[in-house]
Amino acid sequence: MWLTTHCRIDFQVGLPTPFIFMLRPGSDDRQWVAEDALSVEPAVPVTEYRDTFGNRCQRLVADPGPFSIDARARVRTAASAATAPGAPFVPVPDLPASLLGYLIASRYCEADRLGDRARHLVANEWPGYDQVRRINDWIRAEIAYRPGTSNVPVSALETLARGQGVCRDLAHLGVALCRALTIPARLVVGYLHGLEPMDMHAWFEAWVGGRWYAFDPTQAEPRGGRVAIAYGHDAGDVALFTQFGPSLAPTAMTVSVERCD
Amino acid sequence: MWLTTHCRIDFQVGLPTPFIFMLRPGSDDRQWVAEDALSVEPAVPVTEYRDTFGNRCQRLVADPGPFSIDARARVRTAASAATAPGAPFVPVPDLPASLLGYLIASRYCEADRLGDRARHLVANEWPGYDQVRRINDWIRAEIAYRPGTSNVPVSALETLARGQGVCRDLAHLGVALCRALTIPARLVVGYLHGLEPMDMHAWFEAWVGGRWYAFDPTQAEPRGGRVAIAYGHDAGDVALFTQFGPSLAPTAMTVSVERCD
Amino acid sequence: MWLTTHCRIDFQVGLPTPFIFMLRPGSDDRQWVAEDALSVEPAVPVTEYRDTFGNRCQRLVADPGPFSIDARARVRTAASAATAPGAPFVPVPDLPASLLGYLIASRYCEADRLGDRARHLVANEWPGYDQVRRINDWIRAEIAYRPGTSNVPVSALETLARGQGVCRDLAHLGVALCRALTIPARLVVGYLHGLEPMDMHAWFEAWVGGRWYAFDPTQAEPRGGRVAIAYGHDAGDVALFTQFGPSLAPTAMTVSVERCD
Amino acid sequence: MWLTTHCRIDFQVGLPTPFIFMLRPGSDDRQWVAEDALSVEPAVPVTEYRDTFGNRCQRLVADPGPFSIDARARVRTAASAATAPGAPFVPVPDLPASLLGYLIASRYCEADRLGDRARHLVANEWPGYDQVRRINDWIRAEIAYRPGTSNVPVSALETLARGQGVCRDLAHLGVALCRALTIPARLVVGYLHGLEPMDMHAWFEAWVGGRWYAFDPTQAEPRGGRVAIAYGHDAGDVALFTQFGPSLAPTAMTVSVERCD
C-alpha cells in the first residue's frame, strides 16, 4: 500500500539552539520512500548524516523566535503485518554478530532484571515467535495503553510498576522481556496508518526464525501500514528531536498518515 | 543556491532485467536535499541500499516493454566553487586511513603508469592545491572536451592517447594524475547548473589542505552549482545505471537543472 | 613504551554457556599491538567480530566444567599522558556527526539529570579541557575510590549518592558530567601500567580541542602506560565478558602489566 | 587444523618510504587467529587500520637502509575444503546488496568482455556451484600455472592471451568468468598449507547457494589448510605491500606454513 506521511513540529525558541531531528523515513528492503520532502521555517542550513543504526538524522541550529519543521513522504509499505506462528527461537551461538547488541540491557529496557518474569510468562509457549506473541498479548492485557500520559521515556520496570503507558513505554517492556529470553529486540518509531488518535508511534521488533517481526502491544491485531523512521536499542537512540540547551517543548505537533494508492 | 534537478531515462526492455540505478543525490555536509522523488513506470517494486562509498543505490527488475525512471530533487548547494590556492599537499603518512584507497590505481585511472608525466607537469607548482589546478588546466588545454563522443568509460591512458573525451574521461585523467603524485582523488557524477549542453556530468575531487576540492577540466573557471549523486574510485563505481542481462541502451534521456531560490 | 599485558579468567561452568569476551586490545593510531595471543581451556571453537564501536569481541560456548580464558599482548603505547590545558570546547554544531552519540544520556551516565551540578562545578573554568580536568579533580576529591566494592555497574547518580565506587563508577560520573556540558565523553576499559592494586581498569575520555583526551579520577596525576581494550557509551557496551544463561561469577581472575622495552 | 604461518620480507630502502602492508590474518567466522605477532626491524612506529573490506592494514614509514617485516600467526582453519555440488545460482535480484559490488568488472577482472566465453564454457552445467567448478577445472586445464613468472598483476584477458600465469593471474580469470555469469566473485590472498613451492598464495571465492566457496585453479583437488589474509575485488585491493615513492622490490621474502596441532 502507498501512504503519505506528514509530521510538523513547532517550537518557540529562546536562544540559538542546536537540534538533531529524526523525521525522514529511509528506503530499505521493507519500505520504499518514493518521495520525501523536509522543510524548516525560517529557513536555516540543514545537514544530514546517518547514525550507527543507519537512521537518517538532520542537524541544524534554530534561531530565537518561532521555528517549525515539516516532513512529508510518500512510501510504499506492506498492507498487512508479517506473522509467523511457530517461527523458531535462534540460540545465541547461531545469531549473526550484528544482532548481539540487541540482547544487552539498555537504559529503558532493563532486561537483566526481568528474567524470571519473562520465563514464567512464556513457560508454555514454543520458543521463538510464539513467545514474543505471548509477551505482546500479555502487555496488551496487563498494561493500559494511555496515549499522551508521559512526556519523557519511561523504562520497562517503571512501566510495569505504573501499569500503564504510552506506546513507547509498552514497546520498551516488550523489548526488555524479549531480551530477557535472549531474543534480539529493538524499538521502532514511525507512523502507523489508522492509529487512533493519530500521532507519532512506537512499537518493537523481535528477531525470530531468521528475521525481524513487528509487534505492537497497543493494537488488538497485527497490523500493516507501518512506516519506520528510526530503529534503536531503546528511546535513547531514536528521539524524534534532541535539542542542546534550555529545555524546550514543542508548541504544536501535527501528524497525519493518508492512503494514496 | 537552490536547484531543482531532474533526470529521466527511458528503456525498451526485452527480457526481465535487474537494474541498479544511482539517480538520487544524498544529503551530507555539502549539499542538502530538501525534496526528493523517484518514480518508475510501469510501477515495479524498488528497494534502496547504500554502497561502500555511501552512495544511494536503487534496485529493481524491469519487465519487458517500455520502462522509464524519473528522478527529481530540490537541493541547496554552494553557488560558487571552493578554491584554495596554496592549500598544502598532505604527505601520505599524515593522510587519514579512510583516504588511502583513493591513492591506488584503478581500472580507468592507471596512476601507476603516469608518474613521470605527472611530476613533470607540476614541477614548478607548490605541492598541493596548485598542483591539482595545474593538472586541471593542462587537461583543459590539451584534451578536447567532446560531449557525447564515448559511450563506455575510457581510461586515463586511452584519453591521453585520443586527445579528446567526454567529461568522465577528462575527469579520469585528472584523478590518475593526482594519484600519481600521491594526492587522493575521486570521481564524482552529478549535475552542474548551466552546463552546456545540459546532461549528466562528471568531474573530480582532490584532497589537499585537509579537505576535498572539486575540479572540472570541462569548465573555464571554477564553478559552483554542483549536485553530487555518487562518488567512487572511477566510473566503475558510479554508473548511473547497471543492468544485468543483454545489453540495453536508453532510448531517451533528459536532464535538467533549474534554479529555484 | 612497550608493555606486556596479561589477563586470565577462570570459571566453573554448570551448563553449556555462550560467552562474549572483550579481552583483546586492538591496534589503532594510538596503540600498536605487536603480539597478541588468546587461548581457552578446554579448547573450544572461538570466533571474532567487531562491534559497532570497532571493539574486538570473541564468541564461544563453554562446556560444563572448569573453563579459563587467557589473553596476552605486547603493546606499544604512550609513556606519558597527553594533556592540553586550554584546549577549547567544541560547540555542538561543530562536532563531527560520529561524535553526537557520545552526548546522549545512557544507562549508567544520566547526563540529563546532572546539568545544574555540572555547570555549577565548572563555572570558573575555561570551556573545554579545563572543565573536564576540573570534573576529574572534583570526582577524585569527592568520591572515594574503593577498588573491589561493586560487582555490577553502578550509574553516575548512584555513585554520587554513595560517595564511593570502583574505577568504572568514577568514570561513569566523569562521562555523565561531561555530557551534561555537551562535551562528548566515553568509557574506556583496559590496562594501566602501575595500577595499585593491579586489576582490569576503567577510565574516561573527553573530546575537546578536536581530539580525545584520557582522564582518570582514580589517579593523582595524568598517567600514560594505558592499553585500551574497548570503548563505549558506558559499561553496558564494554563488559569484559557477557554470558547468556545462569549467572556465573569468575572463580579467579589475574591481571598483570609489565614493562618490556 | 592448526597452522603456524610466517612471512618475512626484506627491503633495501633508499629514501624514507611510506608503506602499507597486509600481512596479518584476521579472525572471523571461518578462521581463528589465536596468536599473532608482527615485528619490523629497525623498529619504527606502526599503526593499523581496517580497509573497506575489513582487511587489516599496517602503516609505517621505513627509513633508508635495510628494512624487514616479519609476520607470524597461529591459526585454526578447516582441514578440508567446503564443496557443494549442486548448490544453486542466486539470481541477481535475490543477492544481498553487500555482494553487488562483486559483480562489477574491475581492473584485473574484465568480466564485461568475457560474457560469451563464460556462457559457452558452462553451457552444460547446472547453474551455480557446478558452473564455478567447471570454470575452475577449465582454467586448470587451459592456463599453465607458472609460479614466479609475473611480478605485477596481470588481468584476466591478458592471462587468457598468455596461456599461463601465477596463482593470482589464474584467480583473476576465475573471478572474471564468474562475474560474467553474474556470480559474485572475489580474490583472496593468503597462505595454503602444503603449497609447492611454498609462497604467498592467491585463489578466488564465488558466492553460490548462499555463501562463499573457495576455488583454486592451481590445485588438482579442493584443499583446506587455507589462511586468508585479505579479500578484494582484485589484486588492486589486496597487495601484500604498497609503497609510496621510488619503486622498490623486496631483496628477500620467505614464507612458511607448518602444522601445529
CSV table of C-alpha atoms in Angstrom, one decimal, chain B residues 1 3-6 140 145-148 165-168 170 188-203 215-221 223-227 240 253-259:
chain,number,residue,atom,x,y,z
B,1,MET,CA,21.7,28.4,-4.1
B,3,LEU,CA,18.5,23.9,-7.6
B,4,THR,CA,15.8,21.6,-9.0
B,5,THR,CA,17.3,18.6,-10.7
B,6,HIS,CA,15.6,16.2,-12.9
B,140,ARG,CA,41.6,21.6,-20.3
B,145,TYR,CA,36.2,18.2,-24.4
B,146,ARG,CA,33.8,16.5,-26.8
B,147,PRO,CA,30.4,15.8,-25.1
B,148,GLY,CA,28.8,12.7,-26.5
B,165,GLY,CA,36.9,12.8,-24.4
B,166,VAL,CA,33.7,13.3,-22.5
B,167,CYS,CA,33.6,14.8,-19.1
B,168,ARG,CA,34.1,11.5,-17.4
B,170,LEU,CA,38.8,14.1,-18.7
B,188,VAL,CA,32.1,12.4,-8.9
B,189,VAL,CA,29.0,12.1,-11.0
B,190,GLY,CA,26.1,14.5,-10.7
B,191,TYR,CA,24.5,17.7,-12.0
B,192,LEU,CA,26.1,21.0,-12.9
B,193,HIS,CA,23.9,24.1,-13.2
B,194,GLY,CA,24.4,25.9,-16.5
B,195,LEU,CA,26.2,23.0,-18.2
B,196,GLU,CA,26.2,23.4,-22.0
B,197,PRO,CA,24.8,21.2,-23.4
B,198,MET,CA,22.9,20.0,-20.4
B,199,ASP,CA,23.5,16.4,-19.5
B,200,MET,CA,24.6,14.3,-16.5
B,201,HIS,CA,28.1,15.4,-15.7
B,202,ALA,CA,31.3,14.1,-14.1
B,203,TRP,CA,34.2,15.9,-12.5
B,215,PHE,CA,38.0,20.4,-10.1
B,216,ASP,CA,36.3,20.3,-13.5
B,217,PRO,CA,38.5,20.2,-16.6
B,218,THR,CA,35.5,20.9,-18.9
B,219,GLN,CA,34.9,24.4,-17.5
B,220,ALA,CA,36.9,27.5,-18.0
B,221,GLU,CA,36.5,28.7,-14.4
B,223,ARG,CA,32.0,26.8,-10.8
B,224,GLY,CA,29.5,26.1,-8.1
B,225,GLY,CA,26.0,24.9,-8.7
B,226,ARG,CA,27.0,21.2,-8.4
B,227,VAL,CA,24.8,18.4,-7.1
B,240,LEU,CA,24.1,5.8,-13.3
B,253,MET,CA,17.4,10.5,-21.6
B,254,THR,CA,16.6,14.0,-20.4
B,255,VAL,CA,18.3,16.1,-17.8
B,256,SER,CA,17.6,19.5,-16.4
B,257,VAL,CA,18.8,21.7,-13.7
B,258,GLU,CA,16.8,24.8,-12.8
B,259,ARG,CA,17.5,27.5,-10.2
